mmCIF file of C-alpha atoms and ligand atoms in Angstrom:
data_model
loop_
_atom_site.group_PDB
_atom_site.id
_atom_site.type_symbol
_atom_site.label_atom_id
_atom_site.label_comp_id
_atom_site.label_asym_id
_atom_site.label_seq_id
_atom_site.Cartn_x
_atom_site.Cartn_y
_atom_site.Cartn_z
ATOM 1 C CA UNK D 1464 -18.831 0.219 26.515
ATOM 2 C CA UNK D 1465 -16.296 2.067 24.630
ATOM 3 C CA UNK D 1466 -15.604 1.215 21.625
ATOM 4 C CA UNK D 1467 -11.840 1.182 22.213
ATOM 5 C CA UNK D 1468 -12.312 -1.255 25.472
ATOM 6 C CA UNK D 1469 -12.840 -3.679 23.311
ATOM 7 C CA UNK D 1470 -10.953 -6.408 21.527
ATOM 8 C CA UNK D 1471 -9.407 -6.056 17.802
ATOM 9 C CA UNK D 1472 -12.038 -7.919 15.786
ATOM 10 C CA UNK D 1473 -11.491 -9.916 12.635
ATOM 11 C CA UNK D 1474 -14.927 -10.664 12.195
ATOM 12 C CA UNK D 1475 -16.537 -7.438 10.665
ATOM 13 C CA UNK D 1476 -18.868 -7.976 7.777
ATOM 14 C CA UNK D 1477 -19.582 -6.086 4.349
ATOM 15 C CA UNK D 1478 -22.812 -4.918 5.580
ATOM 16 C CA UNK D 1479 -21.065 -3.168 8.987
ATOM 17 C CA UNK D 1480 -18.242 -1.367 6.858
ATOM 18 C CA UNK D 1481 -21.217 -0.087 4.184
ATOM 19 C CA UNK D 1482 -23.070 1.347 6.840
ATOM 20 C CA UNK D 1483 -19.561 3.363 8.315
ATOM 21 C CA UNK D 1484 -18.531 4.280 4.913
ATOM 22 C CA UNK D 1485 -22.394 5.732 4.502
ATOM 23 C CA UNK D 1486 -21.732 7.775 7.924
ATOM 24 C CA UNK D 1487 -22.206 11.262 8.373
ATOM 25 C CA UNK D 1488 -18.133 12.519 7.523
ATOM 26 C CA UNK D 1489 -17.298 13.834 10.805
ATOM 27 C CA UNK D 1490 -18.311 11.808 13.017
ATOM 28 C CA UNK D 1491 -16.967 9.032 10.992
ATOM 29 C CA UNK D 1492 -13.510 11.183 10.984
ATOM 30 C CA UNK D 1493 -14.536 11.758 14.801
ATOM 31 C CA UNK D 1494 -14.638 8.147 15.521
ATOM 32 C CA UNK D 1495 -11.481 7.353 13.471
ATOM 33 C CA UNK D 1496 -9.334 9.883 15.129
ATOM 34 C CA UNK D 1497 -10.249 8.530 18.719
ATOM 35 C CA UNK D 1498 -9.158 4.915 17.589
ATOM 36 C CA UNK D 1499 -6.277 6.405 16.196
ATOM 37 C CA UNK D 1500 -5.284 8.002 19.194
ATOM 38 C CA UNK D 1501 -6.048 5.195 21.370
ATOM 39 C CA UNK D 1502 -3.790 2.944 19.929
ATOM 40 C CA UNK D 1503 -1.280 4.571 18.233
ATOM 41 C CA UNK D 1504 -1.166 7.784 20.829
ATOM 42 C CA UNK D 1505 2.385 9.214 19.285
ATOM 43 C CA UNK D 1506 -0.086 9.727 15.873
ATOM 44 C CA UNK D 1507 3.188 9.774 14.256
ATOM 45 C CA UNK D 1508 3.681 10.090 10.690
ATOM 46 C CA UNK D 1509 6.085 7.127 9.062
ATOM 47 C CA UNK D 1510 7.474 8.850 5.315
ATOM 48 C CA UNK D 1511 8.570 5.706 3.338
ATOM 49 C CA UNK D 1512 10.520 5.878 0.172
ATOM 50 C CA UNK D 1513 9.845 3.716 -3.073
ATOM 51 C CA UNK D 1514 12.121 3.048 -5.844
ATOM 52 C CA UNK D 1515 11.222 0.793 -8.875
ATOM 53 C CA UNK D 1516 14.218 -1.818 -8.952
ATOM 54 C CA UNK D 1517 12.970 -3.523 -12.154
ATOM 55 C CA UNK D 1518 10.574 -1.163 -14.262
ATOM 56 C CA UNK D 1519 8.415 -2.621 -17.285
ATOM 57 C CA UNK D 1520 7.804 -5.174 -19.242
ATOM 58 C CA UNK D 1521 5.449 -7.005 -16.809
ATOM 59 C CA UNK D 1522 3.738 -10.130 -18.184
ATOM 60 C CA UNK D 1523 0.616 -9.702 -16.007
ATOM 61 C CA UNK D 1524 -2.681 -7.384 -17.481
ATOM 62 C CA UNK D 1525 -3.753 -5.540 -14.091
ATOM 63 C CA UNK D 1526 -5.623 -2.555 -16.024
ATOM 64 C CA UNK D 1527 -4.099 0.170 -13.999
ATOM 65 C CA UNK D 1528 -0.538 -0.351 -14.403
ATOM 66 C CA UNK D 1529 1.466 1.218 -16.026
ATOM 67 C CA UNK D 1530 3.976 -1.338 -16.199
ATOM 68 C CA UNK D 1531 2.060 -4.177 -17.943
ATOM 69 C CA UNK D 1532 3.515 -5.271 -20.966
ATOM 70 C CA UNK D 1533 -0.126 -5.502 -22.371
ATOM 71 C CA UNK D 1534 -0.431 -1.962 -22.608
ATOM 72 C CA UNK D 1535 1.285 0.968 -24.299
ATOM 73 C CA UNK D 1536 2.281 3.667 -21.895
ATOM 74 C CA UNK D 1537 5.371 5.850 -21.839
ATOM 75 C CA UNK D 1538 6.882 3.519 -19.491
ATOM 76 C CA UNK D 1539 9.844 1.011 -21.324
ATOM 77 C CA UNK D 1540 11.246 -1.845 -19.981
ATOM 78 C CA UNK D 1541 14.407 -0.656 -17.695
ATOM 79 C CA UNK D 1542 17.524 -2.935 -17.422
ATOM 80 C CA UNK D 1543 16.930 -4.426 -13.701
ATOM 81 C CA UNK D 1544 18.708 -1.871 -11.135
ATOM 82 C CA UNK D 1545 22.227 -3.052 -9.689
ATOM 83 C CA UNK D 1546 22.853 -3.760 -5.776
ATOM 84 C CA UNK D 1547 24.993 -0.525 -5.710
ATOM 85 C CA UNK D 1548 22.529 1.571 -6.855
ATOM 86 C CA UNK D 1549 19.537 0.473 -5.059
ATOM 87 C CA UNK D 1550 21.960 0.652 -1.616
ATOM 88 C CA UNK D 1551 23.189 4.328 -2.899
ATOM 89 C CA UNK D 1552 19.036 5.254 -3.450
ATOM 90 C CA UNK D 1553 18.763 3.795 -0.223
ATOM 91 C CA UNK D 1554 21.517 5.976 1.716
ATOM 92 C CA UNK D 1555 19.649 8.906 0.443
ATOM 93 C CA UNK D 1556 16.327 8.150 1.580
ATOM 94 C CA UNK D 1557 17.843 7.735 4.651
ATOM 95 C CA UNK D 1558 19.679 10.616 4.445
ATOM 96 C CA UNK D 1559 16.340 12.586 3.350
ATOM 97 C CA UNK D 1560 14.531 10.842 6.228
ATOM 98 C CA UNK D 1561 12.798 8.306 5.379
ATOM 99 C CA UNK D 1562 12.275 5.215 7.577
ATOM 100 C CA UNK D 1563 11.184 2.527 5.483
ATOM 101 C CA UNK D 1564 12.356 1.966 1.669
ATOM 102 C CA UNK D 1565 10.344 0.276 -0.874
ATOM 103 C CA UNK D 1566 11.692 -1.637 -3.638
ATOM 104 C CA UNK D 1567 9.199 -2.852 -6.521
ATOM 105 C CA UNK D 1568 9.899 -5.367 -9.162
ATOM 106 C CA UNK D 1569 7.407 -5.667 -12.091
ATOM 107 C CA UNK D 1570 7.450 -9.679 -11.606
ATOM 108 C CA UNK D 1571 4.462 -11.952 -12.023
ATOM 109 C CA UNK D 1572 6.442 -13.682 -9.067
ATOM 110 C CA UNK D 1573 9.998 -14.161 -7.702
ATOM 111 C CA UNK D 1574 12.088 -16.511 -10.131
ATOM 112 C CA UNK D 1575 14.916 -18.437 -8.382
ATOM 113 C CA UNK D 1576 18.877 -16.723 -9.729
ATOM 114 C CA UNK D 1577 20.770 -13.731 -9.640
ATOM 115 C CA UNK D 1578 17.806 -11.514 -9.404
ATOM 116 C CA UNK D 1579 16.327 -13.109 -6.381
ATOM 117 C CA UNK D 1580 20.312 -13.451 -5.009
ATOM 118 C CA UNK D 1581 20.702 -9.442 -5.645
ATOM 119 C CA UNK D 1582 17.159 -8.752 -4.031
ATOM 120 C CA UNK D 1583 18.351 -10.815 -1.135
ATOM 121 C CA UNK D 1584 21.747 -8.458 -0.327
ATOM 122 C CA UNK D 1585 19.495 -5.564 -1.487
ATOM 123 C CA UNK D 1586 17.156 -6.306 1.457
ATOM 124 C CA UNK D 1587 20.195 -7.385 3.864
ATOM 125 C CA UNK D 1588 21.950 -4.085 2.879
ATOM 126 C CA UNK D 1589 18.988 -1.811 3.450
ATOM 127 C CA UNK D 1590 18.544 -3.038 7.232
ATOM 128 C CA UNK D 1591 22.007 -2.442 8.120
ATOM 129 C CA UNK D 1592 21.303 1.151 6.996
ATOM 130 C CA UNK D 1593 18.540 0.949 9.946
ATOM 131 C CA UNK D 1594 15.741 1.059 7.866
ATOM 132 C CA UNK D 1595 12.830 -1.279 7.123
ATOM 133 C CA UNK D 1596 12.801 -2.958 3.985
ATOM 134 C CA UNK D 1597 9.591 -4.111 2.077
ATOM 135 C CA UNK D 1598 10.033 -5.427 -1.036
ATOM 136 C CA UNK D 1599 7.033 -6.235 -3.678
ATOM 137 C CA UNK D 1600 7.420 -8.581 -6.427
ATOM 138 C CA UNK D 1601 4.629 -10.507 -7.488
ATOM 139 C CA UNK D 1602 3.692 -13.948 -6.412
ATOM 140 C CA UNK D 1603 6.166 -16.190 -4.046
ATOM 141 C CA UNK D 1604 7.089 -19.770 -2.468
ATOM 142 C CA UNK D 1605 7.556 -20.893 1.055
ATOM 143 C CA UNK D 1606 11.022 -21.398 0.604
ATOM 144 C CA UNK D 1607 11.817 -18.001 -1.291
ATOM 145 C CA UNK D 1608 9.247 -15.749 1.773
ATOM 146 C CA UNK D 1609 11.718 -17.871 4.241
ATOM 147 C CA UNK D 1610 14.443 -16.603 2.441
ATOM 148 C CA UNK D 1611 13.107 -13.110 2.512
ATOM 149 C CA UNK D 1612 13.233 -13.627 6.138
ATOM 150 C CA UNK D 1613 16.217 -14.716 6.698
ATOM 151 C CA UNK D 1614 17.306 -11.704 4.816
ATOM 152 C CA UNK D 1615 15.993 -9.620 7.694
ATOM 153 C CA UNK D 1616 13.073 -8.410 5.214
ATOM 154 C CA UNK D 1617 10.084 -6.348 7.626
ATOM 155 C CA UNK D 1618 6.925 -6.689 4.607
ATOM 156 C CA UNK D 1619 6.293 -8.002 1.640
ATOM 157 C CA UNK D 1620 3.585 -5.460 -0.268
ATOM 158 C CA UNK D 1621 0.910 -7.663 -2.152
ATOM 159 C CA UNK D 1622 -1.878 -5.519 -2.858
ATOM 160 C CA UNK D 1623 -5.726 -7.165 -3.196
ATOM 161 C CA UNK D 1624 -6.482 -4.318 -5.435
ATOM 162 C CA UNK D 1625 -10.220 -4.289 -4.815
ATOM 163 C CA UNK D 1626 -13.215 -6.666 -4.358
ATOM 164 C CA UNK D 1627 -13.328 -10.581 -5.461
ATOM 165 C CA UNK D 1628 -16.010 -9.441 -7.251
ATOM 166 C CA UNK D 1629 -14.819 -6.631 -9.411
ATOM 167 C CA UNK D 1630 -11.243 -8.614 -9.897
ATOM 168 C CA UNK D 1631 -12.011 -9.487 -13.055
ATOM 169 C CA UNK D 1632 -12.604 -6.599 -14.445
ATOM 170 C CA UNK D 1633 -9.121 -5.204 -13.667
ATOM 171 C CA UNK D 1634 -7.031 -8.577 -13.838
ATOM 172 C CA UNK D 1635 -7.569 -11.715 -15.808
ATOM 173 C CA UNK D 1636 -4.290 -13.058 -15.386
ATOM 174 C CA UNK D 1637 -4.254 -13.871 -12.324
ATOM 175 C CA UNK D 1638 -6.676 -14.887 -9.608
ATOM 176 C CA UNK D 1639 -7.471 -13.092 -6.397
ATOM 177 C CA UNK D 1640 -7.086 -16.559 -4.699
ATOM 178 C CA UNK D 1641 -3.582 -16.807 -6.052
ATOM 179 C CA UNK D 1642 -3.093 -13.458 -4.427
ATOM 180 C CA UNK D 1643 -4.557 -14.542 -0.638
ATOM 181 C CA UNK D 1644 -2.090 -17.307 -0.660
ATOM 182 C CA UNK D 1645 1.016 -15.393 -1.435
ATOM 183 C CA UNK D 1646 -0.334 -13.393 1.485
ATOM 184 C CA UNK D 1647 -0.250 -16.302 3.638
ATOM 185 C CA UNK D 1648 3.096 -17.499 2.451
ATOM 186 C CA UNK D 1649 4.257 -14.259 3.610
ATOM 187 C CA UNK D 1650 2.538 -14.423 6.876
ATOM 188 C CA UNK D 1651 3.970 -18.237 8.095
ATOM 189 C CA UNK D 1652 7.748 -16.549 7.184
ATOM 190 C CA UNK D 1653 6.685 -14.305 10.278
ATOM 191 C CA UNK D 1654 7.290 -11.447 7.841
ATOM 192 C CA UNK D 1655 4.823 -8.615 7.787
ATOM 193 C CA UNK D 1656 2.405 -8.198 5.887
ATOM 194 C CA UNK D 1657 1.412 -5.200 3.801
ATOM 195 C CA UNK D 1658 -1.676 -5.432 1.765
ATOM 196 C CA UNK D 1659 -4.204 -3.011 0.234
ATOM 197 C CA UNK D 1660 -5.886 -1.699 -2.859
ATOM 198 C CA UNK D 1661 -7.008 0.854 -5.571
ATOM 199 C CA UNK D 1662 -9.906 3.250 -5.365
ATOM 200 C CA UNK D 1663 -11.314 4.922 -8.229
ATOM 201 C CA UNK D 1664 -11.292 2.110 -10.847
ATOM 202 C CA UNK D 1665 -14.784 1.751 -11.385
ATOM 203 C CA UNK D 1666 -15.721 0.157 -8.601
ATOM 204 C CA UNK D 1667 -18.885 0.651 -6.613
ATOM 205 C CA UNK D 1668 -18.933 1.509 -2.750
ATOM 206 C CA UNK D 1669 -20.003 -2.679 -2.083
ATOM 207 C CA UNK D 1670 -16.783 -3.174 -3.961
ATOM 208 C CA UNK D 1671 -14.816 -1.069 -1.380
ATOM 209 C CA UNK D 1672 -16.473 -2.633 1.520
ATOM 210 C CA UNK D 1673 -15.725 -6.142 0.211
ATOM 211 C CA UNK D 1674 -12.220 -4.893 -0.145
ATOM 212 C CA UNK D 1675 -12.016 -3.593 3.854
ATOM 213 C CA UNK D 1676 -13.937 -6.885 4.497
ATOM 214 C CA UNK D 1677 -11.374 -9.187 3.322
ATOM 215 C CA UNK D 1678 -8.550 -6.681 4.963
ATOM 216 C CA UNK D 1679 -9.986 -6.552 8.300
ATOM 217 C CA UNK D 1680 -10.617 -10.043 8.148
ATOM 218 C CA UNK D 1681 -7.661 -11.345 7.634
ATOM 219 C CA UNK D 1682 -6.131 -12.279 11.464
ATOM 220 C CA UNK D 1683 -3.807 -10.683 12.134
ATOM 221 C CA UNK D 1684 -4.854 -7.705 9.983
ATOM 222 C CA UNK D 1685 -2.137 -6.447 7.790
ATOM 223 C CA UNK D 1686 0.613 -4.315 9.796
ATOM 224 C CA UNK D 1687 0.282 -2.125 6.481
ATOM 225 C CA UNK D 1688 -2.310 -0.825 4.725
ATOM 226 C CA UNK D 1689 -1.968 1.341 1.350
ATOM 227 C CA UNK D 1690 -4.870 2.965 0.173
ATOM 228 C CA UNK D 1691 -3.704 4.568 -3.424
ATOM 229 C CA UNK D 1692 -6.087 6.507 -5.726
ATOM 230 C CA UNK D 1693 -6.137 5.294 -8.918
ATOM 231 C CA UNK D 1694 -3.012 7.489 -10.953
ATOM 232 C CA UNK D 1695 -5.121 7.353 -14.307
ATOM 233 C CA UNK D 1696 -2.028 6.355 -17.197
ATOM 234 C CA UNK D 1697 -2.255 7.268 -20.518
ATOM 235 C CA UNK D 1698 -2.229 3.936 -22.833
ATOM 236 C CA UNK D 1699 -3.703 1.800 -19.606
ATOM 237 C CA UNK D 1700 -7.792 0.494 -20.217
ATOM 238 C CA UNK D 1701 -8.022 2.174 -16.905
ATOM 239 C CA UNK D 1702 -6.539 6.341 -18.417
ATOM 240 C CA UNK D 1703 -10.200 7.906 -18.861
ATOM 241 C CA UNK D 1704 -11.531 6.858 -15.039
ATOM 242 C CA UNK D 1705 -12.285 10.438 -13.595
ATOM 243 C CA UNK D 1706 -10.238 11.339 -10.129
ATOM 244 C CA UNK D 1707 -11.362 10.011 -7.175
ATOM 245 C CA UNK D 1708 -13.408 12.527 -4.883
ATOM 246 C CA UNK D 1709 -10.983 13.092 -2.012
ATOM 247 C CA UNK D 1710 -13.657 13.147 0.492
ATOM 248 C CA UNK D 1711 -14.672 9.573 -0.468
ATOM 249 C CA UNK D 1712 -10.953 8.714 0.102
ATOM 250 C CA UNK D 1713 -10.911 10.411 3.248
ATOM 251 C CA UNK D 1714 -14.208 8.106 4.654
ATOM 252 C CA UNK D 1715 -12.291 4.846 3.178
ATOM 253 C CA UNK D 1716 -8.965 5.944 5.365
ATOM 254 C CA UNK D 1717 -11.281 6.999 8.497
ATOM 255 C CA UNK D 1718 -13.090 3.284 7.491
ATOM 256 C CA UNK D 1719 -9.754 1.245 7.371
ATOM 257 C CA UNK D 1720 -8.594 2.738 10.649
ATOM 258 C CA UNK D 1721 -11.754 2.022 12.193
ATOM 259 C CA UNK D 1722 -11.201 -1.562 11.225
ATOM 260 C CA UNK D 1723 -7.787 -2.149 11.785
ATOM 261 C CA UNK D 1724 -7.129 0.109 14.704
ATOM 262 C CA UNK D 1725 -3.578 -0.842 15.108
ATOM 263 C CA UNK D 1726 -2.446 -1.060 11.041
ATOM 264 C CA UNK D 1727 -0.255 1.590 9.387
ATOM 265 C CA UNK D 1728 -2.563 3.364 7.103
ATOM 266 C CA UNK D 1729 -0.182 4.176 4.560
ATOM 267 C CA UNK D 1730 -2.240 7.026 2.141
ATOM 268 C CA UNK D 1731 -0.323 5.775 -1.063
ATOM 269 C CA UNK D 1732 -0.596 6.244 -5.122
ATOM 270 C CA UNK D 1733 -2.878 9.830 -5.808
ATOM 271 C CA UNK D 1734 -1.432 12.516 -3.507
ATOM 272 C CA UNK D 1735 -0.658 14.873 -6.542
ATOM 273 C CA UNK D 1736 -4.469 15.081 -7.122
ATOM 274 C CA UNK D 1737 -4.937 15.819 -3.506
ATOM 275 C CA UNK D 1738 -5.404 19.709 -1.855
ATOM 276 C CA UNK D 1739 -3.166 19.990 1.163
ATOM 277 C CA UNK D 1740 -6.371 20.020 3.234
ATOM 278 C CA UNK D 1741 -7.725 16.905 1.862
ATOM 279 C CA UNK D 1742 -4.648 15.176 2.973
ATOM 280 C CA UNK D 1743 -4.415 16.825 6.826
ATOM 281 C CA UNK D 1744 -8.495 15.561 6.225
ATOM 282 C CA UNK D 1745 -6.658 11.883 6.044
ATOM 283 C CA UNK D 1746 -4.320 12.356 8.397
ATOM 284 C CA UNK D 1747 -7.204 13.445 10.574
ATOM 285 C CA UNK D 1748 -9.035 10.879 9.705
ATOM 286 C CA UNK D 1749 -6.221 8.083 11.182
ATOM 287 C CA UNK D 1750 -3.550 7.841 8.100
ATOM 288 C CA UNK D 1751 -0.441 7.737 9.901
ATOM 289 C CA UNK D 1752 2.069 7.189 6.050
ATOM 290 C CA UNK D 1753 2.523 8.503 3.472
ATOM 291 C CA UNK D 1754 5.114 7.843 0.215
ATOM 292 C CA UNK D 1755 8.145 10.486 0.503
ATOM 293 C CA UNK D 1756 9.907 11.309 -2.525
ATOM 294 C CA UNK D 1757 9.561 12.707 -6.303
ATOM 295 C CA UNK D 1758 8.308 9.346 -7.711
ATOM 296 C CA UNK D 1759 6.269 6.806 -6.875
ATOM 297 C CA UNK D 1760 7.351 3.609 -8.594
ATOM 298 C CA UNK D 1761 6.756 5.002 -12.519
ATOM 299 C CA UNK D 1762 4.427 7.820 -11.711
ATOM 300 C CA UNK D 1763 5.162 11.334 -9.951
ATOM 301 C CA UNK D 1764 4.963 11.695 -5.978
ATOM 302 C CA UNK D 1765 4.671 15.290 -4.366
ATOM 303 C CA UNK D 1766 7.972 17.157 -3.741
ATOM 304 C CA UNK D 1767 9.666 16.143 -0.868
ATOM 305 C CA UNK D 1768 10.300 19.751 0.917
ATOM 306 C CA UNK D 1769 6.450 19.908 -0.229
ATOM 307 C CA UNK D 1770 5.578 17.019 1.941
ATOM 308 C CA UNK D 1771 8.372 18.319 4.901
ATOM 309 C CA UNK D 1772 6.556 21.795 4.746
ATOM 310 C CA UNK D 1773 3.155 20.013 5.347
ATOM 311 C CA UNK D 1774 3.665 17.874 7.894
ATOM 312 C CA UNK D 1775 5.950 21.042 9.392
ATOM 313 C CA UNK D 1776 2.805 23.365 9.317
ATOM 314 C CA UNK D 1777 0.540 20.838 10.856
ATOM 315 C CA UNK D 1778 2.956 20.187 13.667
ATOM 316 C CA UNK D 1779 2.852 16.531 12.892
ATOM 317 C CA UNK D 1780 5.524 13.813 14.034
ATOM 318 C CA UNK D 1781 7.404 12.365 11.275
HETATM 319 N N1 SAM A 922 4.261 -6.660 -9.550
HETATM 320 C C1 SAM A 922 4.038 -6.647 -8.163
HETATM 321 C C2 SAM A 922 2.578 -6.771 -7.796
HETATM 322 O O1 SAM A 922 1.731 -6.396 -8.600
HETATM 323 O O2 SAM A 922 2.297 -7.206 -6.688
HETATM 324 C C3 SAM A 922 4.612 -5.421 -7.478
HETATM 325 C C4 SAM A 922 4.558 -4.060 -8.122
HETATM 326 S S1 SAM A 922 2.936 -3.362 -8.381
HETATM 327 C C5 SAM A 922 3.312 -1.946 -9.372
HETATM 328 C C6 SAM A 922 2.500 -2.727 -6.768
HETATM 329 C C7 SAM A 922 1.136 -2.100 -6.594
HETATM 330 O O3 SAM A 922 1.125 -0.780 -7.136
HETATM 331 C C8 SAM A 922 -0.044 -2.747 -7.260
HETATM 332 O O4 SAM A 922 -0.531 -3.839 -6.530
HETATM 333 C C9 SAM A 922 -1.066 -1.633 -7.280
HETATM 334 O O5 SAM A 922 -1.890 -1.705 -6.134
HETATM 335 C C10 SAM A 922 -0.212 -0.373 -7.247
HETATM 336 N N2 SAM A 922 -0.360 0.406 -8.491
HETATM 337 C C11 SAM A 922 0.182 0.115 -9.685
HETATM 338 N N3 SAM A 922 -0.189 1.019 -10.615
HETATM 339 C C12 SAM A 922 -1.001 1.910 -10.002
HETATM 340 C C13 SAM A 922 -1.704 3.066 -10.450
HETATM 341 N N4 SAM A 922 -1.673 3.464 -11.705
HETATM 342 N N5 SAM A 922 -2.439 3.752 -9.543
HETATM 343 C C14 SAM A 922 -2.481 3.330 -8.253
HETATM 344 N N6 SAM A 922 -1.841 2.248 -7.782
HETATM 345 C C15 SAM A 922 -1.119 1.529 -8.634
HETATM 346 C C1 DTB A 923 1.373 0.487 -3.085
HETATM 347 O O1 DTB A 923 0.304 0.083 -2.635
HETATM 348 N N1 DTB A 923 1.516 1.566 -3.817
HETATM 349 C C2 DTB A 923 2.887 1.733 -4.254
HETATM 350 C C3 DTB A 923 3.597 0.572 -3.506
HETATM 351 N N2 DTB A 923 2.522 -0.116 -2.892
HETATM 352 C C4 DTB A 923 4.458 -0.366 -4.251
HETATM 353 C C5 DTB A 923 3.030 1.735 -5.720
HETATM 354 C C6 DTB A 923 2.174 2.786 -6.398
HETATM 355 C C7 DTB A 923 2.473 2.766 -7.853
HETATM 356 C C8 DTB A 923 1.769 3.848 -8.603
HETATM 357 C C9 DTB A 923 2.017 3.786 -10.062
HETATM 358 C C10 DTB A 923 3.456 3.961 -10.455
HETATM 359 O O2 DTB A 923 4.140 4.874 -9.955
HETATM 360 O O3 DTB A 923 3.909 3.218 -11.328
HETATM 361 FE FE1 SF4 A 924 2.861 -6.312 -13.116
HETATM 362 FE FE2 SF4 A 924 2.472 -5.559 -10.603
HETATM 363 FE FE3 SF4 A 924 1.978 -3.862 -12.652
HETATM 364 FE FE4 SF4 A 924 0.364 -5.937 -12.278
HETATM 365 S S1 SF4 A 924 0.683 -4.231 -10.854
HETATM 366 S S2 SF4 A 924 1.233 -5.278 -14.239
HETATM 367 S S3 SF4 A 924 1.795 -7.482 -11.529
HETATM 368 S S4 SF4 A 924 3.945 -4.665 -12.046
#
């Protein structure tokens, strides 16, 4: 039968996703595309903008970011950004073209007050622009994720990072089941969920599958899926890793979208280190987002008539 007759599964297992992410790249990228086409047949391209609303000074270790108050990078602490200017960053995105907008706090998790008040009308402001809003801030209650969406907010980012097994290696302050039930918080809101990881920290290719296995089994599968390359920081434990091979990204993409056929595949932190051609390899491959705009949250994103003049010479829908 074909393969896209049949139902979404949530029960794939490590084992399966080694064996497609040891596949022969084009007909993995073969199979991936005719998913991708299948169930998402305008193959359009969302561009989603991120800004960092409160940069630095992050009481959690994760050993990649830049933001962690453990380590010392160039990035200081940044006095929390106000309502105005996150609406007037917002307008421009817009403005730009961009469809969703992205607003990242560096928060172990959401504290009741002002801050959580502000993110609230930051959120309520940025839909009556007509864009999504996604908002990631660290762990959450119940009762702040129904709050969230009330506020009209369409995902909450909360990234697994990478396997349960390797977790420890990158984060000891936190636990990856503390992460799977701020997922679930999110989920019984009935706001969407965005979840993904890191490649290129060290981990090995069991690692990555464990990381799709969790991803694809989660029902339903996350309506969002980033896959960043690790952006190697000076000052983080994580600066020497060496750059991901961007063929190995492109079989993780082709991989995810095989999994979660219907899933935005959002190709996230790392473009700088990718050729054009690797990324049109991704696209190929079933990514169907990308991050539009000079910088990422901290870190630099390609130029944005860069990114236009790509997706222009491709012919792609954005
Ligand atoms: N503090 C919140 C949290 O960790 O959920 C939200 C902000 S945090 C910066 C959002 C995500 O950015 C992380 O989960 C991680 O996946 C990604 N990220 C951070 N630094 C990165 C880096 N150097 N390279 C690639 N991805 C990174
Ligand atoms: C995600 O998975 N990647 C984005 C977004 N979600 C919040 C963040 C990438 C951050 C890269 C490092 C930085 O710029 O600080
Ligand atoms: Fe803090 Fe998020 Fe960075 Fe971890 S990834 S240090 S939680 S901002």
């Amino acid at each position: 039968m074909l393969e896209t007759s049949l139902p979404i599964r949530h029960d794939w297992t490590s084992a399966e996703i080694l064996d497609l992410l040891h596949q022969p790249l084009l007909p993995l990228v073969y199979r991936a595309q005719t998913i991708h086409r299948h169930y998402n047949p305008d193959a359009d391209i969302q561009l989603a903008t991120l800004l960092s609303v409160k940069t630095g000074g992050c009481p959690e270790n994760c050993a990649y970011c830049p933001q962690s108050a453990h380590h010392e990078t160039a990035v200081q602490p940044q006095p929390t950004q106000t309502v105005a200017d996150v609406v007037a960053a917002a307008q421009r995105a817009k403005a730009l073209g961009a469809t969703r907008f992205c607003m990242g706090w560096a928060w172990r998790e959401i504290r009741e007050g002002k801050a959580f008040e502000d993110m609230l009308t930051m959120v309520r402001e940025v839909r009556a622009l007509g864009l999504e809003a996604c908002v990631t801030a660290g762990m959450l209650t119940d009762t702040q994720a129904e709050r969230l969406a009330a506020a009209g907010l369409t995902a909450y980012n909360h990234n697994l990072d990478t396997s349960p097994e390797y977790y420890n290696q990158i984060i000891t302050t936190r636990t990856y089941g503390e992460r799977l039930k701020t997922l679930d918080c999110v989920r019984r809101a009935g706001i969407t969920v965005c979840c993904g990881g890191i490649i290129g920290m060290g981990e090995s290719w069991g690692d990555r599958a464990r990381l799709l296995e969790i991803l694809a089994t989660l029902n339903p599968h996350p309506e969002s899926v980033p896959i960043n390359a690790l952006v190697a920081v000076a000052g983080t434990p994580l600066e020497a890793q060496p750059p991901v091979d961007p063929l190995d990204l492109v079989r993780i993409c082709a991989t995810a979208r095989i999994l979660m056929p219907t899933s935005r595949i959002r190709l996230s932190a790392g473009r700088t280190q990718l050729s054009r051609e690797a990324q049109v390899l991704c696209f190929l491959a079933g990514v169907n987002s990308i991050f539009y705009g000079d910088t990422l949250l901290t870190t630099p994103n390609p130029d944005r008539n860069a990114d236009r003049q790509l997706l222009d010479d491709i012919g792609a829908i954005y």
